[in-house]
PDB file of C-alpha atoms and ligand atoms in Angstrom:
ATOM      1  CA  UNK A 182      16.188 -34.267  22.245  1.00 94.00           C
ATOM      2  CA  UNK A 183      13.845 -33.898  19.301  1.00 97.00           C
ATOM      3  CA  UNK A 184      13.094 -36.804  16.404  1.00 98.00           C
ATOM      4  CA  UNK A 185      12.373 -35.385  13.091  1.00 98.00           C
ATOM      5  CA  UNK A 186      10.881 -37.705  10.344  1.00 98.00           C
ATOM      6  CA  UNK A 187      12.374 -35.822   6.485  1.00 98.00           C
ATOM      7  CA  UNK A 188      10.013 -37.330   4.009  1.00 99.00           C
ATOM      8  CA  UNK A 189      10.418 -36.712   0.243  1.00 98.00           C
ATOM      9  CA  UNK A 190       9.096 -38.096  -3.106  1.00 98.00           C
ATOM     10  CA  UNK A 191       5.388 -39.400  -2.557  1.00 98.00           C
ATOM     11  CA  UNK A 192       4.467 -39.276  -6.309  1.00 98.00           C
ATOM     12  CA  UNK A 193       1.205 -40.048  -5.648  1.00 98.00           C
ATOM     13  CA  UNK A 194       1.824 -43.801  -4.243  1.00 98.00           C
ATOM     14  CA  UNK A 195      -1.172 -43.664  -1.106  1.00 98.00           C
ATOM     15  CA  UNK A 196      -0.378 -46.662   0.317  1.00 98.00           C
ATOM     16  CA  UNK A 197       3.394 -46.235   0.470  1.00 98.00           C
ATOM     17  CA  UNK A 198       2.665 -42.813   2.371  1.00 98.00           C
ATOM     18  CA  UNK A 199       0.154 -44.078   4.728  1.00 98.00           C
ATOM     19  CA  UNK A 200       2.776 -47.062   5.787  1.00 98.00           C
ATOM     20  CA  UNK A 201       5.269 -44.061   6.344  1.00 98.00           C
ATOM     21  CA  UNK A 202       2.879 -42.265   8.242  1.00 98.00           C
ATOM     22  CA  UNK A 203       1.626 -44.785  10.340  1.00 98.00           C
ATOM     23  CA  UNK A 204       5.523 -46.145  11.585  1.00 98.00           C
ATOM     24  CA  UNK A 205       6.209 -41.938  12.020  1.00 98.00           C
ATOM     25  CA  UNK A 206       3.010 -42.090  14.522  1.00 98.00           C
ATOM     26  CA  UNK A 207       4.027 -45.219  16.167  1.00 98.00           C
ATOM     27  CA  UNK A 208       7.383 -43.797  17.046  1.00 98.00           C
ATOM     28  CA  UNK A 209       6.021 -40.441  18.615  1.00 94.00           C
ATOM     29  CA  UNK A 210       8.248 -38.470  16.219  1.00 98.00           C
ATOM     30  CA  UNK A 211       8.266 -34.629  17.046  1.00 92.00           C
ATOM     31  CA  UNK A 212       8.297 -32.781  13.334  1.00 98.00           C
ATOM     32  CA  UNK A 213       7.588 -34.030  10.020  1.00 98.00           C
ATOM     33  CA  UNK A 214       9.127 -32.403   6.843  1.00 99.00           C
ATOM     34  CA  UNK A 215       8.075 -33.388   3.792  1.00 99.00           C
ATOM     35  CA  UNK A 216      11.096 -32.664   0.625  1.00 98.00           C
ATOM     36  CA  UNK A 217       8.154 -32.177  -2.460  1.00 98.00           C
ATOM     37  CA  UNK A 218       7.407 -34.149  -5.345  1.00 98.00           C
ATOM     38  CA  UNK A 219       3.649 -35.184  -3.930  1.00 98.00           C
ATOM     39  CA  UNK A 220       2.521 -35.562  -6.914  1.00 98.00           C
ATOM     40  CA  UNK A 221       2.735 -37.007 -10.365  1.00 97.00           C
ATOM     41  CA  UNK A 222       3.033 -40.933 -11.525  1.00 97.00           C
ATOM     42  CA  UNK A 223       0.493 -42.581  -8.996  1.00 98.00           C
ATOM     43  CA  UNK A 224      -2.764 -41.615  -9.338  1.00 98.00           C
ATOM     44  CA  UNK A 225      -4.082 -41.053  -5.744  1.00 98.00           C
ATOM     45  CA  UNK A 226      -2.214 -37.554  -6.124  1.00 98.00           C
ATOM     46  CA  UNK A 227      -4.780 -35.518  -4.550  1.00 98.00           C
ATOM     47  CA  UNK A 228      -5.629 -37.668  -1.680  1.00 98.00           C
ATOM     48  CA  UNK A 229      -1.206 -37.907  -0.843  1.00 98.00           C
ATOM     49  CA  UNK A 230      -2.096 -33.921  -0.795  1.00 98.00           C
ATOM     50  CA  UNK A 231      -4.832 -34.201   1.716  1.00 98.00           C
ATOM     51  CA  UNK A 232      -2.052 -36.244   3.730  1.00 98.00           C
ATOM     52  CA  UNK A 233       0.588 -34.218   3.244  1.00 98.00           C
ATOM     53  CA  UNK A 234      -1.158 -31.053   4.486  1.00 98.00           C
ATOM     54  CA  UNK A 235      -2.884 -33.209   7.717  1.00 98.00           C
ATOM     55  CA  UNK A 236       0.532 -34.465   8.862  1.00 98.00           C
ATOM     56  CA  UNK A 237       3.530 -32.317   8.302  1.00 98.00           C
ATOM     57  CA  UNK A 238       4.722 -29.287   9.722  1.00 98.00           C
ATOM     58  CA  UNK A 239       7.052 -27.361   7.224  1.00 98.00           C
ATOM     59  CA  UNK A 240       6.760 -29.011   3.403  1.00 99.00           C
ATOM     60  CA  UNK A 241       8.711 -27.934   0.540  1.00 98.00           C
ATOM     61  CA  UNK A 242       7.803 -28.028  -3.738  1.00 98.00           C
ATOM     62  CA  UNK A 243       9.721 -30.442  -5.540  1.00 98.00           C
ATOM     63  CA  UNK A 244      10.240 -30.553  -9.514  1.00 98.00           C
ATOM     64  CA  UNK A 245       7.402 -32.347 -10.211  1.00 98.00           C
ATOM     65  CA  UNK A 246       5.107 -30.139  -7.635  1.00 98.00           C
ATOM     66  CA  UNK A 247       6.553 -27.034  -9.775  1.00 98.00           C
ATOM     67  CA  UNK A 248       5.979 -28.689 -13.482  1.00 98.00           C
ATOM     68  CA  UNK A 249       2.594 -29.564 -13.222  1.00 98.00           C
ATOM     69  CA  UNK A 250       1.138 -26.695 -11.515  1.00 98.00           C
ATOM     70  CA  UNK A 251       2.726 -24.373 -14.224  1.00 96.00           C
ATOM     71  CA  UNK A 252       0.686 -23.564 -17.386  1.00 95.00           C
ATOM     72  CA  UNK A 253       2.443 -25.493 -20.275  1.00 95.00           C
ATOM     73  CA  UNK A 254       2.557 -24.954 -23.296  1.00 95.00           C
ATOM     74  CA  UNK A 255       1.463 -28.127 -24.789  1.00 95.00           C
ATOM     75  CA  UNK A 256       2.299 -26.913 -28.997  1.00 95.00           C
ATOM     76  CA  UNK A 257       5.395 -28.069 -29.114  1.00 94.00           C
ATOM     77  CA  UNK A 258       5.224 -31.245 -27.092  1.00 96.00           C
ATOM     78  CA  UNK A 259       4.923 -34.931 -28.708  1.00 96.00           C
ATOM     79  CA  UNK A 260       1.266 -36.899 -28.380  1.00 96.00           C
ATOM     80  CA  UNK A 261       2.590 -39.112 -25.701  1.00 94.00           C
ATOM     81  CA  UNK A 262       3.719 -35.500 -23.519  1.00 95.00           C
ATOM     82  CA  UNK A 263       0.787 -34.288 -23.938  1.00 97.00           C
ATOM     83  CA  UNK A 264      -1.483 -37.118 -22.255  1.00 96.00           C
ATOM     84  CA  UNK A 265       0.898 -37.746 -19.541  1.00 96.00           C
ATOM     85  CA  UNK A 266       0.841 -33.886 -18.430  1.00 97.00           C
ATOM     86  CA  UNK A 267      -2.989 -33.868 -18.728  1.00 97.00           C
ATOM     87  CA  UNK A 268      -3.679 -36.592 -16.977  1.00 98.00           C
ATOM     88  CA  UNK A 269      -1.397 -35.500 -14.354  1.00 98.00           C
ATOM     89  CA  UNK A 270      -2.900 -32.341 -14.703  1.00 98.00           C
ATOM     90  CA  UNK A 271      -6.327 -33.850 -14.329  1.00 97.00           C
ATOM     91  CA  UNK A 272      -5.715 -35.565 -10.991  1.00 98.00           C
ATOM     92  CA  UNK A 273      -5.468 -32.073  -8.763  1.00 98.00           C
ATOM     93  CA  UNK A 274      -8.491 -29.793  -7.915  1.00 98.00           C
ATOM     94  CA  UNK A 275      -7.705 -26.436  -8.285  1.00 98.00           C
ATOM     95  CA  UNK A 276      -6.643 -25.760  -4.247  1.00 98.00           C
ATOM     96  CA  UNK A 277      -4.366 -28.053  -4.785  1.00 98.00           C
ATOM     97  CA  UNK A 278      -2.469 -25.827  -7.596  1.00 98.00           C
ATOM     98  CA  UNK A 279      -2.757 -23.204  -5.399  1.00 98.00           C
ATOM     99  CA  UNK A 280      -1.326 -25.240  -2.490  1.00 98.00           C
ATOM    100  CA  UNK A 281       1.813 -26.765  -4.491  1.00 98.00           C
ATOM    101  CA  UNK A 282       2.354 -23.391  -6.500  1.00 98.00           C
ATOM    102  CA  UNK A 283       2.646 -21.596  -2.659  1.00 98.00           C
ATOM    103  CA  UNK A 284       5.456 -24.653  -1.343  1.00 98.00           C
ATOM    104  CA  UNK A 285       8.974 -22.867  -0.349  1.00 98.00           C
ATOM    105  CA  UNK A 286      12.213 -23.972  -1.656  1.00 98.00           C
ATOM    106  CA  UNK A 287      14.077 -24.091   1.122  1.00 98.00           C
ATOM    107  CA  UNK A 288      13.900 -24.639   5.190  1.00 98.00           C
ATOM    108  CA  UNK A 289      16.615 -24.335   7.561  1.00 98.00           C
ATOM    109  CA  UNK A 290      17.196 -25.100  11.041  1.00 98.00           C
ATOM    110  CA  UNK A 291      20.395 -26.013  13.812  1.00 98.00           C
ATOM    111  CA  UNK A 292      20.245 -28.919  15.389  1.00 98.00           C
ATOM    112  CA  UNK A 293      22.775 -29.571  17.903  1.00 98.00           C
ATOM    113  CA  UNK A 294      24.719 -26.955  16.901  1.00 98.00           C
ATOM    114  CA  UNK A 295      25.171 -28.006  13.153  1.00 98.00           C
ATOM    115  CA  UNK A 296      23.156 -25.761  10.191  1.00 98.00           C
ATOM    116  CA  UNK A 297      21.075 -28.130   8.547  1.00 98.00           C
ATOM    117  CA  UNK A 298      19.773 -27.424   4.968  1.00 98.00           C
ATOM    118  CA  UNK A 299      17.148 -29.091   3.352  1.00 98.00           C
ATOM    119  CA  UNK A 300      15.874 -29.142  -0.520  1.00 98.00           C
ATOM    120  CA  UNK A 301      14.325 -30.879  -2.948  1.00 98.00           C
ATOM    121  CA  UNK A 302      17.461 -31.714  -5.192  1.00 98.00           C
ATOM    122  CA  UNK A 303      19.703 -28.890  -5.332  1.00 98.00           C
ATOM    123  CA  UNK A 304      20.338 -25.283  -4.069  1.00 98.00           C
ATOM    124  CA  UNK A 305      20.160 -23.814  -7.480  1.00 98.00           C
ATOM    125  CA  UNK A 306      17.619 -25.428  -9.493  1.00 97.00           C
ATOM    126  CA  UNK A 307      14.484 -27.461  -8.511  1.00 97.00           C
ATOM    127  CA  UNK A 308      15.483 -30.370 -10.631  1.00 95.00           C
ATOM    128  CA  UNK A 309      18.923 -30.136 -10.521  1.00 94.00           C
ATOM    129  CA  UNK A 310      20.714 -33.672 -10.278  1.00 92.00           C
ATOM    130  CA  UNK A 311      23.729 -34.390  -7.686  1.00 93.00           C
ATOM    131  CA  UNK A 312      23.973 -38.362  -6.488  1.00 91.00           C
ATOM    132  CA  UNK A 313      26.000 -40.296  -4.915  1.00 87.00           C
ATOM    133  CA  UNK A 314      28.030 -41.062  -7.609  1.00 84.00           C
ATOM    134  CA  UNK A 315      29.043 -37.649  -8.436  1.00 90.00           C
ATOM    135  CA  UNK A 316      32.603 -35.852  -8.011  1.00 90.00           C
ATOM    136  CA  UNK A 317      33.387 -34.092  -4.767  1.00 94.00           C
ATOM    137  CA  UNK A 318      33.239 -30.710  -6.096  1.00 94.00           C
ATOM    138  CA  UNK A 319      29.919 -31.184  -6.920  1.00 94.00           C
ATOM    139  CA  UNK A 320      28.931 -32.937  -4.091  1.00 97.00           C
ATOM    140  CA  UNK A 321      30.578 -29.891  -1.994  1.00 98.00           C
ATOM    141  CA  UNK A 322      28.100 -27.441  -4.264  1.00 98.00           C
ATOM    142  CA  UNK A 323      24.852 -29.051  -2.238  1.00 98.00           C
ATOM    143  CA  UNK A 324      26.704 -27.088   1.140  1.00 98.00           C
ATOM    144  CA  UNK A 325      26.833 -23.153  -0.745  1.00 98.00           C
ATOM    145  CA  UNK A 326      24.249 -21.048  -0.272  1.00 98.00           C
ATOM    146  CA  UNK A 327      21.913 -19.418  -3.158  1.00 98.00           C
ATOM    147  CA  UNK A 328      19.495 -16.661  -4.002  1.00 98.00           C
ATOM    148  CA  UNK A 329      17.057 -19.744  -3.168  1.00 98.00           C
ATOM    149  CA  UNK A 330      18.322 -20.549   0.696  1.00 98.00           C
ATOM    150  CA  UNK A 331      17.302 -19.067   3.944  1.00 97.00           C
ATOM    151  CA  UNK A 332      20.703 -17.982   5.007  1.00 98.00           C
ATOM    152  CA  UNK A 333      24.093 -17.477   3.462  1.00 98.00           C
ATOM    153  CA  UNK A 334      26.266 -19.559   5.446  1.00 98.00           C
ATOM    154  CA  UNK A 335      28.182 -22.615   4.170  1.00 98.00           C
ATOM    155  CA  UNK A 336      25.363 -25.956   5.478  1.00 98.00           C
ATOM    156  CA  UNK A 337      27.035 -28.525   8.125  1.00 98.00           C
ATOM    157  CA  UNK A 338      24.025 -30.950   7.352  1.00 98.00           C
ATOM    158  CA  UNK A 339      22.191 -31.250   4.009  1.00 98.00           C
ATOM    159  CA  UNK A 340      18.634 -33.088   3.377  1.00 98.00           C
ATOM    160  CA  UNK A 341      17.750 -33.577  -0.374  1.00 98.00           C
ATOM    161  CA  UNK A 342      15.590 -36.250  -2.017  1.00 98.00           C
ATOM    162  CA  UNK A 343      14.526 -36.027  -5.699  1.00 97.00           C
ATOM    163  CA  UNK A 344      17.090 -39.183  -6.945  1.00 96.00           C
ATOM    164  CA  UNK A 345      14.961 -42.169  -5.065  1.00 97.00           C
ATOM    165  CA  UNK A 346      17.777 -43.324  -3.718  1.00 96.00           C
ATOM    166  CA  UNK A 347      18.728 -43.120   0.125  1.00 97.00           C
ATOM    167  CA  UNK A 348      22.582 -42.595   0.984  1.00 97.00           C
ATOM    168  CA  UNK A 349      24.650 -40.654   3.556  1.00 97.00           C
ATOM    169  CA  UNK A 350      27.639 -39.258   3.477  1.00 96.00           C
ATOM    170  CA  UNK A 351      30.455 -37.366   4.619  1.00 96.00           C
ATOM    171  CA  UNK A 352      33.019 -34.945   3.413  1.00 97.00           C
ATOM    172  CA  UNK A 353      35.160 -31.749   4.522  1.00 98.00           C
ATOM    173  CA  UNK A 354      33.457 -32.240   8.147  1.00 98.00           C
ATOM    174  CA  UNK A 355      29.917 -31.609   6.386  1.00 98.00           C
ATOM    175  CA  UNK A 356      27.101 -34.654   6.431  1.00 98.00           C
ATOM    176  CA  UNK A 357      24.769 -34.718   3.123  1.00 98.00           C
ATOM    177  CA  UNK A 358      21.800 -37.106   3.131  1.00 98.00           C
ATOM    178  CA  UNK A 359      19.426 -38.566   0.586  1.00 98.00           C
ATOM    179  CA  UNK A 360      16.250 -39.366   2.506  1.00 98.00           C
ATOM    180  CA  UNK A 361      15.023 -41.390  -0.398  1.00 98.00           C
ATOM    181  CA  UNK A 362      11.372 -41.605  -1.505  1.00 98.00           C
ATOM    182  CA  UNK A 363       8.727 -42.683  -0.214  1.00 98.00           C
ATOM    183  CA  UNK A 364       6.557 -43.729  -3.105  1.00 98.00           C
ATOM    184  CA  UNK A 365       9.107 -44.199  -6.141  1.00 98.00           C
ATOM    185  CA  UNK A 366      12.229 -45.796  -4.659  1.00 98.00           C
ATOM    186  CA  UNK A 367      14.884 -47.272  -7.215  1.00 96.00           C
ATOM    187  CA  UNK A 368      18.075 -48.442  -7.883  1.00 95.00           C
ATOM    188  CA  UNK A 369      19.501 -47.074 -11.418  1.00 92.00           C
ATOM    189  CA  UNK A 370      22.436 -50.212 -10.271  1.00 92.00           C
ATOM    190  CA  UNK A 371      21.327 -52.733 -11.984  1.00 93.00           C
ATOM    191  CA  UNK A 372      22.978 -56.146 -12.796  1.00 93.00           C
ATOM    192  CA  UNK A 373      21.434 -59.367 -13.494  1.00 93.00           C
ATOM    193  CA  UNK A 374      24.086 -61.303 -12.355  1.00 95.00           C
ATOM    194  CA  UNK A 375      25.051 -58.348  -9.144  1.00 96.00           C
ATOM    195  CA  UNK A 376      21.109 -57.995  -8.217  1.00 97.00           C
ATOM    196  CA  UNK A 377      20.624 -58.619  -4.644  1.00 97.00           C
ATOM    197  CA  UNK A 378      16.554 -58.964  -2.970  1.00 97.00           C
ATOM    198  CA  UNK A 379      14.658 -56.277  -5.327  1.00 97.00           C
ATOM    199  CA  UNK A 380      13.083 -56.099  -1.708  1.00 97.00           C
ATOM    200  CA  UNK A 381      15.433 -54.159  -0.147  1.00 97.00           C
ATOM    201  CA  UNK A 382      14.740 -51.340  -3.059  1.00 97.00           C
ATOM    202  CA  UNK A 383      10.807 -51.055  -3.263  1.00 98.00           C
ATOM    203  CA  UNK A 384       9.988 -50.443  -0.147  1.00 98.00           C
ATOM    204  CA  UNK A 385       8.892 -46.532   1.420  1.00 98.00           C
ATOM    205  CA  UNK A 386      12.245 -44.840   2.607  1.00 98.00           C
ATOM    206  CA  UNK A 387      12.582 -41.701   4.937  1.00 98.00           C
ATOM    207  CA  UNK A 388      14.773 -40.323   7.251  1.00 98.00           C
ATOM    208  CA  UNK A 389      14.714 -39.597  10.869  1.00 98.00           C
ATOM    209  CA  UNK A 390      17.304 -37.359  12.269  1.00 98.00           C
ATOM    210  CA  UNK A 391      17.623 -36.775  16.381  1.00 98.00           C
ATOM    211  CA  UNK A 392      19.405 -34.222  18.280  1.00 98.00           C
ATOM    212  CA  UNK A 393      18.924 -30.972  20.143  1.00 98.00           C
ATOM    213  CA  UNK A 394      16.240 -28.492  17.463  1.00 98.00           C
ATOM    214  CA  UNK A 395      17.459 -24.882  17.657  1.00 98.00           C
ATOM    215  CA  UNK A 396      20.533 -25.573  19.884  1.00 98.00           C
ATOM    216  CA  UNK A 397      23.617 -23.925  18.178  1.00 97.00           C
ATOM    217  CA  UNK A 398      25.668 -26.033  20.791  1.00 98.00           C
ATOM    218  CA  UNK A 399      27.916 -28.341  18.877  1.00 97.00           C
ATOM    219  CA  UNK A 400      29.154 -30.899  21.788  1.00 98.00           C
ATOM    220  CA  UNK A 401      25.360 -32.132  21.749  1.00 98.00           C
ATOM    221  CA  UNK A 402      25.084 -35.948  20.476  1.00 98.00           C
ATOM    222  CA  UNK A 403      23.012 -36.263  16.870  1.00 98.00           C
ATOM    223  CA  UNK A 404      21.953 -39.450  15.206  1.00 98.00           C
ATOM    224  CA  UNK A 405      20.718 -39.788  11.547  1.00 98.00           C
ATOM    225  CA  UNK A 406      18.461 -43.269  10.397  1.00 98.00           C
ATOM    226  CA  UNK A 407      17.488 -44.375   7.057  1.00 98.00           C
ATOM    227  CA  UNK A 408      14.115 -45.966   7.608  1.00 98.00           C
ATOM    228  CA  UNK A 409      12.955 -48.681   4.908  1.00 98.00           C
ATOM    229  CA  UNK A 410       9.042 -49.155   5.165  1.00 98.00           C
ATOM    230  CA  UNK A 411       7.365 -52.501   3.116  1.00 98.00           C
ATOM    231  CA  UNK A 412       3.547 -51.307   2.107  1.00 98.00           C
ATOM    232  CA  UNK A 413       0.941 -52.857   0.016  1.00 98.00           C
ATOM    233  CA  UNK A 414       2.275 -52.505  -3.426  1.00 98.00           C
ATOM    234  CA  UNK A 415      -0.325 -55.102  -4.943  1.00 98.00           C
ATOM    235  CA  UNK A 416      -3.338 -52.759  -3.611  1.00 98.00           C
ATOM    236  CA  UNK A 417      -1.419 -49.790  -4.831  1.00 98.00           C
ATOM    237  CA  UNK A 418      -1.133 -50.923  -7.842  1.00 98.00           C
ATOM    238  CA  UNK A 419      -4.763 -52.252  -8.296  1.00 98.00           C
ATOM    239  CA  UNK A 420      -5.843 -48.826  -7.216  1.00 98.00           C
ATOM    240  CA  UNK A 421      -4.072 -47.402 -10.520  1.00 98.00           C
ATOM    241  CA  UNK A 422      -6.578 -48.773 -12.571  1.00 97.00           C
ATOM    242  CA  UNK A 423      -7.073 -45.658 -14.982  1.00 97.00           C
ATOM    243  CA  UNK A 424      -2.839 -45.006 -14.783  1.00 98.00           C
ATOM    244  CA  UNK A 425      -1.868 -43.708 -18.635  1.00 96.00           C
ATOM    245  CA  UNK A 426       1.758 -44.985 -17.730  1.00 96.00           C
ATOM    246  CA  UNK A 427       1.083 -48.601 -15.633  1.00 97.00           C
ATOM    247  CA  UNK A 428       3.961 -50.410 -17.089  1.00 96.00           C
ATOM    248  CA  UNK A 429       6.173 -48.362 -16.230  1.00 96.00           C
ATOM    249  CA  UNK A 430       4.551 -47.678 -12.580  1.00 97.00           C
ATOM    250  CA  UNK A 431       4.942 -50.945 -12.072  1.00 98.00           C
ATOM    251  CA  UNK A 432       8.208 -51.658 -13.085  1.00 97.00           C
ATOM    252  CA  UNK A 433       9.434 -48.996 -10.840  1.00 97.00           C
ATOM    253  CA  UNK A 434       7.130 -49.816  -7.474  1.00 98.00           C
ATOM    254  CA  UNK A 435       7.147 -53.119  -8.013  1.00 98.00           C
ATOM    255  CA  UNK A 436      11.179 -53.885  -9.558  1.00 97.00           C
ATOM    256  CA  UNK A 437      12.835 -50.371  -8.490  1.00 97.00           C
ATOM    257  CA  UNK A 438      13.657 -49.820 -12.076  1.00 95.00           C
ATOM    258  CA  UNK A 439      13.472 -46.319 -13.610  1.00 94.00           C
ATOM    259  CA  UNK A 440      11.339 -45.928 -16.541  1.00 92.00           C
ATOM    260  CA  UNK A 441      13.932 -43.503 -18.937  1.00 88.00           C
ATOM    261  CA  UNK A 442      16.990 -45.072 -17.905  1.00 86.00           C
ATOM    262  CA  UNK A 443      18.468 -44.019 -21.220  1.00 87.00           C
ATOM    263  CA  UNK A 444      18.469 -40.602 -19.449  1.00 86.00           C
ATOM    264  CA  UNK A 445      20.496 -41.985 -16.349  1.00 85.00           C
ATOM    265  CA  UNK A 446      22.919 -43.250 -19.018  1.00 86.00           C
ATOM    266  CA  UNK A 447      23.707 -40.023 -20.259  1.00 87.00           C
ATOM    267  CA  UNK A 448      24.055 -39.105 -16.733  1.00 85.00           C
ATOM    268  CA  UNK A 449      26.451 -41.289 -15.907  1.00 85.00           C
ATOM    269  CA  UNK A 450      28.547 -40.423 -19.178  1.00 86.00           C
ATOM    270  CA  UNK A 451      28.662 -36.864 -18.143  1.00 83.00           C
ATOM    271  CA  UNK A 452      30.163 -38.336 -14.351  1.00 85.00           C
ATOM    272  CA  UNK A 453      32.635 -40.566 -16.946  1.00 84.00           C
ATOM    273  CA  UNK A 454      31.272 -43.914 -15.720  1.00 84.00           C
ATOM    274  CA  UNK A 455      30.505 -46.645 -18.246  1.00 85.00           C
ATOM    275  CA  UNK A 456      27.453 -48.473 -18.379  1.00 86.00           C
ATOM    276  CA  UNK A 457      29.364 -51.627 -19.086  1.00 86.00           C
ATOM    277  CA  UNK A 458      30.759 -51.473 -15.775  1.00 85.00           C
ATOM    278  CA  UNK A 459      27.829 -51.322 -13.590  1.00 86.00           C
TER     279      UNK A 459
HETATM  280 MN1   MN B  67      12.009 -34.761  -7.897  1.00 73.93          MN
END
């Protein structure tokens, strides 16, 4: 039997990785993936690279990992755009473009006899969006293959991050899982009078998943477990000094709330929920 720790969404929050690390170390885990999206928000960027590189042993490019590493054209892009992909910009040395620009998409592997897939968000585009909350049909899409997957075969397991929110679930005899993030987690839920502990939503999440690596044998026993990691978000924070965007870092690592929610609204319109419901 092998442990895997699935990591995803770092986004530059140091002390939230190191926590992760440190409880992946103390449990003797095998392999550690890392999902992409190192980078951007928190400003120890380069130094989550450094860790990234140091600890895992296959790591993918997330949206974020892709975006900043491109050359943008800044023309058409407001004030506000512009310093926030600068300064983002700013915070990686130029082997670190290099290194991000190089990630792979996609990594695939059995594990007691189920295909598992893993991605950033979806198998089509790098910032594609499917949550929990979608429709099954588009759930079912995270299972197909694409030009960007290893194989062509329909996925038993799927690992995604990229929508800071851990979940699992099951459908047509197929498993997807949201690892969660390690460095940004929220819950776009959110209810005054609902609210539980904000505590159990800003805290590092990752996955571990055990079972048989490279066994194609099916009657082998698997186990998947969403790990939730407290860290020192008051030194994070007071690391971020120089952060263009602190407000809304904090409201995010310290109160799990997203900074554009007006962008999960439309979301959510599009998936025919009303806001007035949640
Ligand atoms: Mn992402």
């Amino acid at each position: 039997m092998e442990k895997l720790a699935i990591i995803s969404d770092i986004h530059g929050n140091l002390e939230a990785l190191k926590a992760v690390l440190y409880d992946i170390k103390e449990r003797g885990i095998d392999k550690v993936i890392c999902l992409g999206d190192i980078i951007a928000k928190g400003t120890n960027q380069h130094q989550c690279i450094e860790l990234i590189k140091n600890n895992c042993n296959v790591v993918l490019q997330g949206n974020c990992d892709e975006y900043f590493t491109r050359d943008i054209d800044l023309s058409n892009k407001s004030k506000q755009d512009i310093k926030r992909i600068t300064w983002n910009k700013n915070k990686l040395t130029k082997e670190d473009v290099e290194y991000l620009r190089g990630l792979p998409y996609c990594f695939e592997f059995y594990m007691s006899g189920r295909l598992v897939r893993l991605f950033h968000s979806t198998p089509e585009k790098i910032d594609g969006y499917v949550g929990n909350i979608d429709k099954i049909d588009r759930l079912y899409e995270l299972f197909l293959p694409s030009n960007n997957t290893k194989t062509n075969n329909v996925a038993d397991i799927v690992i995604y991050g990229h929508i800071h929110t851990q979940f699992i679930q099951k459908i047509y005899n197929r498993t997807i899982i949201n690892t969660g993030s390690v460095g940004n987690s929220i819950d776009v839920f959110r209810n005054d009078k609902k609210d539980g502990n904000v505590r159990n939503t800003t805290v590092a999440n990752y996955l571990i998943i055990c079972g048989n690596y490279n066994s194609q044998n099916i009657n082998e026993k698997i186990s998947y477990e969403l790990v939730s990691i407290p860290y020192d978000i008051e030194k994070e924070l007071a690391s971020n000094i120089d952060n263009i965007e602190m407000s809304s870092y904090k409201e995010e690592i310290m109160n799990g709330k997203y900074r554009d929610m007006e962008r999960i609204y439309q979301s959510f319109e599009i998936r025919g929920i009303d806001k007035n419901d949640i």
